[in-house]
Amino acid sequence: MDLRQLRYFVAVARERNYTRAAEVLHIAQPALSRQIQLLEDELGVVLLLRSSRPVQLTGSGRLFYEQALQVLGRVEQMVEATRRVGLNRNRVLSIGFVASTLYGGLPLLVRKLREHAPDLDIRLLEMLSIQQIAALKEGRIDIGFGRLPHSDPNVAGTVLRKERLVAALPPGNPLAHGAEPVALAELAGQTLIVYPKEPRPSYADFVFGLFTGAAIRPGEVQEVREIQTALGLVAAEAGLCIIPSSARQMRSDVHYRPISDPGALSPVILSHRMGDSSDQLKLVRALIRDMYAENPAWLGQDSVIGPEDEGPAGP
């Protein structure tokens, strides 16, 4: 077994099609099929069901795919790190983040990182919570800041804080008066705008779960791709949206009221590869603790700190 065979297998598993995978890899399809067959012969198990359209992974294939992603991701990291040392370049810390964290502590954290580690090359990549898990395993990011719990055993999660959710309401909505908390039950029958539309599961499913758990049915539901679009539609009187409290900074032309239901909290989760003991991760954790101890204005009264949970970040 060699790295080339792993790359070939990952390409087929992603594309679910031998022809497309061969085109991506720039090799002939028979040669690709032969290498996958040799890989299966060496392992003694079937990885791919070729008779199905699209090609499907077997149970062994799914496990091997997850492990292959990690191996290839680590190899890419090793190559990049070696090159950077050889070329006397800075170290790299790639951070994945969901857009709403830009209105909380992420900007301050990045500034503190640059102060404490000026030789660190910090790269910020916007991606959804579910995308961060794959990116961590593939080595495309080193840490992620997301909002959805996960159960992947290869990724550890720390709940940094739980942030109160708020209803973003059109100015003309009857509920857009006063600043006192509003119950989810009061939103029944209202047009609900959720994000992101895809991929799923996502924050949209989290919001749906709140309504379902409270036995409340919204009226019409409109799904959009980004929080910015959702709030723009709220401003246009198209409906209401449920967002984390810190994201209220995004627009001043809509009205915000906290959700009073006890479960209306959105976690901010720091994710990283299981077993990561790097100095960069230790620095990130220390700076976050210092930030929270300072009780910054953006933290406000709408956040519950911790608990810091190691391991998969939920069911």
Short mmCIF file of C-alpha atoms in Angstrom, two decimals:
data_model
loop_
_atom_site.label_atom_id
_atom_site.label_comp_id
_atom_site.label_asym_id
_atom_site.label_seq_id
_atom_site.Cartn_x
_atom_site.Cartn_y
_atom_site.Cartn_z
CA MET A 1 0.00 0.00 0.00
CA ASP A 2 1.34 3.44 -0.89
CA LEU A 3 0.16 7.04 -0.72
CA ARG A 4 -0.74 7.01 -4.39
CA GLN A 5 -3.28 4.24 -3.80
CA LEU A 6 -4.74 6.17 -0.87
CA ARG A 7 -5.16 9.26 -3.07
CA TYR A 8 -6.76 7.16 -5.79
CA PHE A 9 -9.21 5.59 -3.35
CA VAL A 10 -10.12 8.96 -1.77
CA ALA A 11 -10.79 10.41 -5.23
CA VAL A 12 -13.17 7.57 -6.14
CA ALA A 13 -14.88 7.76 -2.73
CA ARG A 14 -15.44 11.50 -3.16
CA GLU A 15 -16.60 11.42 -6.76
CA ARG A 16 -18.61 8.20 -6.38
CA ASN A 17 -17.66 7.56 -10.00
CA TYR A 18 -14.56 5.95 -11.53
CA THR A 19 -14.69 8.01 -14.72
CA ARG A 20 -14.85 11.36 -12.94
CA ALA A 21 -12.18 10.29 -10.44
CA ALA A 22 -9.87 9.28 -13.29
CA GLU A 23 -10.38 12.69 -14.89
CA VAL A 24 -9.58 14.47 -11.61
CA LEU A 25 -6.44 12.36 -11.18
CA HIS A 26 -5.45 12.66 -14.86
CA ILE A 27 -4.99 8.93 -15.30
CA ALA A 28 -6.70 6.27 -17.39
CA GLN A 29 -9.76 4.64 -15.82
CA PRO A 30 -8.46 1.04 -16.23
CA ALA A 31 -5.29 2.00 -14.37
CA LEU A 32 -7.35 3.54 -11.58
CA SER A 33 -9.57 0.48 -11.31
CA ARG A 34 -6.51 -1.76 -11.19
CA GLN A 35 -4.95 0.18 -8.31
CA ILE A 36 -8.17 0.08 -6.29
CA GLN A 37 -8.39 -3.67 -6.90
CA LEU A 38 -4.80 -4.13 -5.72
CA LEU A 39 -5.60 -2.12 -2.61
CA GLU A 40 -8.65 -4.28 -1.84
CA ASP A 41 -6.62 -7.45 -2.46
CA GLU A 42 -3.97 -6.29 0.00
CA LEU A 43 -6.55 -5.41 2.65
CA GLY A 44 -8.60 -8.54 2.01
CA VAL A 45 -11.90 -6.63 2.05
CA VAL A 46 -14.21 -4.95 -0.45
CA LEU A 47 -14.09 -1.16 -0.15
CA LEU A 48 -16.36 -0.11 -3.01
CA LEU A 49 -19.57 -1.51 -4.48
CA ARG A 50 -18.92 -1.07 -8.19
CA SER A 51 -22.30 -2.42 -9.30
CA SER A 52 -24.20 0.50 -7.80
CA ARG A 53 -24.65 3.87 -9.46
CA PRO A 54 -23.22 6.01 -8.02
CA VAL A 55 -20.43 3.86 -6.56
CA GLN A 56 -21.07 3.18 -2.86
CA LEU A 57 -18.68 2.63 0.02
CA THR A 58 -18.97 -0.54 2.08
CA GLY A 59 -18.71 -0.36 5.86
CA SER A 60 -15.01 -1.16 5.57
CA GLY A 61 -14.73 1.43 2.83
CA ARG A 62 -16.21 4.18 5.00
CA LEU A 63 -13.78 3.40 7.81
CA PHE A 64 -10.84 3.26 5.41
CA TYR A 65 -11.93 6.55 3.81
CA GLU A 66 -11.95 8.36 7.16
CA GLN A 67 -8.52 7.00 8.04
CA ALA A 68 -7.11 7.73 4.58
CA LEU A 69 -8.21 11.36 4.86
CA GLN A 70 -6.32 11.69 8.12
CA VAL A 71 -3.17 10.06 6.76
CA LEU A 72 -3.13 12.22 3.63
CA GLY A 73 -3.91 15.34 5.64
CA ARG A 74 -1.02 14.65 8.00
CA VAL A 75 1.32 13.99 5.06
CA GLU A 76 0.37 17.32 3.50
CA GLN A 77 0.98 19.06 6.82
CA MET A 78 4.35 17.35 7.15
CA VAL A 79 5.41 18.37 3.65
CA GLU A 80 4.25 21.97 4.12
CA ALA A 81 5.88 22.29 7.55
CA THR A 82 9.14 20.83 6.27
CA ARG A 83 9.20 23.19 3.31
CA ARG A 84 8.48 26.18 5.49
CA VAL A 85 11.30 25.29 7.88
CA GLY A 86 13.66 24.71 4.96
CA LEU A 87 12.70 28.03 3.41
CA ASN A 88 12.82 29.80 6.80
CA ARG A 89 9.17 30.77 6.58
CA ASN A 90 6.77 31.43 9.44
CA ARG A 91 4.71 28.75 11.12
CA VAL A 92 1.10 28.48 9.95
CA LEU A 93 -2.11 28.32 11.99
CA SER A 94 -5.22 27.81 9.87
CA ILE A 95 -8.47 28.71 11.61
CA GLY A 96 -11.92 27.73 10.35
CA PHE A 97 -14.83 29.81 11.61
CA VAL A 98 -18.56 30.33 11.15
CA ALA A 99 -19.50 33.88 10.20
CA SER A 100 -21.32 34.71 13.46
CA THR A 101 -18.11 34.29 15.50
CA LEU A 102 -16.72 37.39 13.79
CA TYR A 103 -19.09 39.40 16.00
CA GLY A 104 -17.88 37.75 19.19
CA GLY A 105 -14.36 37.03 20.33
CA LEU A 106 -12.63 35.83 17.16
CA PRO A 107 -11.22 39.20 16.01
CA LEU A 108 -9.81 39.91 19.48
CA LEU A 109 -8.32 36.40 19.68
CA VAL A 110 -6.56 36.84 16.33
CA ARG A 111 -5.14 40.20 17.44
CA LYS A 112 -3.84 38.64 20.66
CA LEU A 113 -2.33 35.72 18.72
CA ARG A 114 -0.44 38.13 16.50
CA GLU A 115 0.83 40.02 19.56
CA HIS A 116 2.02 36.89 21.37
CA ALA A 117 3.28 34.97 18.32
CA PRO A 118 4.35 37.49 15.66
CA ASP A 119 6.08 34.77 13.65
CA LEU A 120 2.83 32.83 13.32
CA ASP A 121 1.15 33.00 9.90
CA ILE A 122 -2.57 33.05 10.74
CA ARG A 123 -4.98 32.04 8.00
CA LEU A 124 -8.73 32.53 8.45
CA LEU A 125 -11.13 30.37 6.46
CA GLU A 126 -14.90 30.83 6.68
CA MET A 127 -16.67 27.47 6.72
CA LEU A 128 -19.75 25.95 8.29
CA SER A 129 -19.52 23.86 11.44
CA ILE A 130 -19.98 20.56 9.62
CA GLN A 131 -17.35 21.53 7.05
CA GLN A 132 -14.83 22.22 9.80
CA ILE A 133 -14.86 18.59 10.96
CA ALA A 134 -13.80 17.29 7.55
CA ALA A 135 -11.28 20.12 7.14
CA LEU A 136 -9.65 19.23 10.46
CA LYS A 137 -9.32 15.56 9.55
CA GLU A 138 -7.93 16.43 6.13
CA GLY A 139 -5.41 18.86 7.62
CA ARG A 140 -6.81 21.92 5.85
CA ILE A 141 -7.35 23.75 9.15
CA ASP A 142 -5.76 23.37 12.59
CA ILE A 143 -8.62 24.62 14.76
CA GLY A 144 -12.24 25.53 14.14
CA PHE A 145 -14.82 27.75 15.79
CA GLY A 146 -18.31 26.45 15.11
CA ARG A 147 -21.75 26.17 16.69
CA LEU A 148 -22.93 22.59 16.17
CA PRO A 149 -22.08 19.61 18.40
CA HIS A 150 -20.66 16.57 16.62
CA SER A 151 -19.84 12.95 17.43
CA ASP A 152 -16.70 12.36 15.36
CA PRO A 153 -14.21 10.44 17.54
CA ASN A 154 -11.24 11.95 15.69
CA VAL A 155 -12.13 15.54 16.55
CA ALA A 156 -12.16 17.01 20.06
CA GLY A 157 -14.53 19.81 20.97
CA THR A 158 -14.53 22.38 23.77
CA VAL A 159 -17.71 24.33 24.51
CA LEU A 160 -16.30 27.78 25.18
CA ARG A 161 -19.58 29.46 25.97
CA LYS A 162 -23.30 29.22 25.32
CA GLU A 163 -24.77 32.32 23.80
CA ARG A 164 -28.36 33.47 24.22
CA LEU A 165 -30.37 33.44 20.99
CA VAL A 166 -32.36 36.46 19.88
CA ALA A 167 -35.24 36.98 17.49
CA ALA A 168 -34.40 39.41 14.70
CA LEU A 169 -37.72 41.08 13.85
CA PRO A 170 -38.81 43.42 11.03
CA PRO A 171 -39.48 46.93 12.34
CA GLY A 172 -43.12 46.64 11.32
CA ASN A 173 -43.72 43.36 13.16
CA PRO A 174 -46.12 43.68 16.12
CA LEU A 175 -43.48 41.98 18.32
CA ALA A 176 -40.86 44.61 17.42
CA HIS A 177 -41.65 46.77 20.44
CA GLY A 178 -39.79 46.73 23.70
CA ALA A 179 -36.56 44.97 24.62
CA GLU A 180 -37.86 42.36 27.07
CA PRO A 181 -37.38 38.66 26.21
CA VAL A 182 -39.90 36.95 23.98
CA ALA A 183 -40.96 33.29 24.21
CA LEU A 184 -40.75 30.97 21.23
CA ALA A 185 -44.47 30.37 21.61
CA GLU A 186 -45.07 34.01 20.66
CA LEU A 187 -43.36 33.35 17.30
CA ALA A 188 -45.80 30.61 16.30
CA GLY A 189 -47.23 31.09 12.83
CA GLN A 190 -44.66 33.72 11.86
CA THR A 191 -42.61 33.42 8.66
CA LEU A 192 -39.24 32.00 9.69
CA ILE A 193 -36.01 32.65 7.78
CA VAL A 194 -33.24 30.13 8.48
CA TYR A 195 -29.65 29.66 7.36
CA PRO A 196 -27.62 28.03 5.96
CA LYS A 197 -29.61 26.29 3.28
CA GLU A 198 -26.88 23.67 2.76
CA PRO A 199 -24.93 21.54 3.58
CA ARG A 200 -26.92 19.83 6.30
CA PRO A 201 -27.06 19.26 9.22
CA SER A 202 -26.57 22.92 10.01
CA TYR A 203 -27.56 25.77 12.29
CA ALA A 204 -30.90 25.80 10.44
CA ASP A 205 -31.63 22.30 11.79
CA PHE A 206 -30.70 23.49 15.28
CA VAL A 207 -33.32 26.26 15.00
CA PHE A 208 -35.90 23.81 13.66
CA GLY A 209 -35.12 21.57 16.65
CA LEU A 210 -35.90 24.40 19.07
CA PHE A 211 -39.34 24.90 17.54
CA THR A 212 -40.05 21.17 17.36
CA GLY A 213 -38.89 20.59 20.94
CA ALA A 214 -41.26 23.30 22.15
CA ALA A 215 -44.11 21.88 20.02
CA ILE A 216 -44.31 25.18 18.12
CA ARG A 217 -44.94 25.47 14.41
CA PRO A 218 -43.74 28.48 12.44
CA GLY A 219 -45.63 29.67 9.41
CA GLU A 220 -43.84 29.72 6.08
CA VAL A 221 -40.13 28.79 6.17
CA GLN A 222 -37.56 30.37 3.87
CA GLU A 223 -34.04 28.94 3.71
CA VAL A 224 -31.08 31.08 2.63
CA ARG A 225 -27.34 30.48 2.42
CA GLU A 226 -25.90 33.09 4.80
CA ILE A 227 -26.75 34.99 7.97
CA GLN A 228 -26.19 38.27 6.11
CA THR A 229 -28.89 37.34 3.60
CA ALA A 230 -31.24 36.23 6.36
CA LEU A 231 -30.96 39.55 8.19
CA GLY A 232 -31.33 41.46 4.95
CA LEU A 233 -34.64 39.68 4.34
CA VAL A 234 -35.74 40.50 7.89
CA ALA A 235 -35.04 44.17 7.18
CA ALA A 236 -37.14 43.80 4.02
CA GLU A 237 -40.11 42.60 6.13
CA ALA A 238 -39.92 39.08 4.67
CA GLY A 239 -39.99 37.32 8.05
CA LEU A 240 -38.06 36.87 11.28
CA CYS A 241 -34.80 35.08 12.01
CA ILE A 242 -33.22 33.45 15.09
CA ILE A 243 -29.57 34.42 15.55
CA PRO A 244 -26.87 34.35 18.25
CA SER A 245 -26.88 37.43 20.46
CA SER A 246 -23.47 38.74 19.36
CA ALA A 247 -24.61 38.87 15.72
CA ARG A 248 -26.94 41.77 16.56
CA GLN A 249 -24.05 44.01 15.53
CA MET A 250 -24.55 43.04 11.90
CA ARG A 251 -27.57 45.28 11.23
CA SER A 252 -29.15 48.19 13.05
CA ASP A 253 -32.30 48.38 10.90
CA VAL A 254 -34.03 45.39 12.51
CA HIS A 255 -35.33 44.91 16.06
CA TYR A 256 -33.85 42.31 18.41
CA ARG A 257 -35.46 40.57 21.38
CA PRO A 258 -33.83 37.77 23.42
CA ILE A 259 -35.54 34.37 23.39
CA SER A 260 -36.63 33.56 26.95
CA ASP A 261 -36.87 29.75 26.57
CA PRO A 262 -34.13 28.07 28.68
CA GLY A 263 -32.85 25.95 25.80
CA ALA A 264 -32.46 28.87 23.40
CA LEU A 265 -28.68 28.90 23.68
CA SER A 266 -26.14 28.50 20.88
CA PRO A 267 -22.77 27.01 21.87
CA VAL A 268 -19.47 28.34 20.55
CA ILE A 269 -17.29 25.25 20.11
CA LEU A 270 -13.53 25.13 19.67
CA SER A 271 -12.66 22.01 17.64
CA HIS A 272 -9.28 20.43 16.92
CA ARG A 273 -7.81 17.07 16.04
CA MET A 274 -7.93 14.57 18.87
CA GLY A 275 -4.57 14.29 20.60
CA ASP A 276 -3.28 17.66 19.37
CA SER A 277 -0.82 18.94 21.97
CA SER A 278 0.78 21.66 19.87
CA ASP A 279 2.09 24.90 21.36
CA GLN A 280 -0.28 26.84 19.07
CA LEU A 281 -3.35 25.14 20.52
CA LYS A 282 -2.10 25.70 24.06
CA LEU A 283 -1.61 29.39 23.27
CA VAL A 284 -5.10 29.68 21.79
CA ARG A 285 -6.64 28.14 24.92
CA ALA A 286 -4.65 30.39 27.24
CA LEU A 287 -5.59 33.53 25.32
CA ILE A 288 -9.28 32.57 25.32
CA ARG A 289 -9.19 32.11 29.09
CA ASP A 290 -7.57 35.54 29.47
CA MET A 291 -10.16 37.12 27.16
CA TYR A 292 -13.08 35.76 29.13
CA ALA A 293 -11.48 36.79 32.42
CA GLU A 294 -11.41 40.37 31.14
CA ASN A 295 -15.21 40.20 30.64
CA PRO A 296 -15.22 42.13 27.33
CA ALA A 297 -18.28 44.11 26.24
CA TRP A 298 -19.13 41.66 23.44
CA LEU A 299 -19.49 38.87 26.01
CA GLY A 300 -22.29 40.84 27.70
CA GLN A 301 -24.91 39.22 29.90
CA ASP A 302 -26.16 36.85 27.22
CA SER A 303 -23.41 34.22 27.44
CA VAL A 304 -22.83 31.31 29.81
CA ILE A 305 -19.14 30.43 30.06
CA GLY A 306 -18.13 26.76 29.66
CA PRO A 307 -18.13 24.06 30.60
CA GLU A 308 -14.91 23.12 28.80
CA ASP A 309 -15.71 19.68 27.45
CA GLU A 310 -12.91 17.59 25.95
CA GLY A 311 -13.80 14.92 23.44
CA PRO A 312 -16.55 14.79 20.82
CA ALA A 313 -18.70 17.85 21.33
CA GLY A 314 -22.00 16.15 21.87
CA PRO A 315 -24.20 13.39 20.46
#
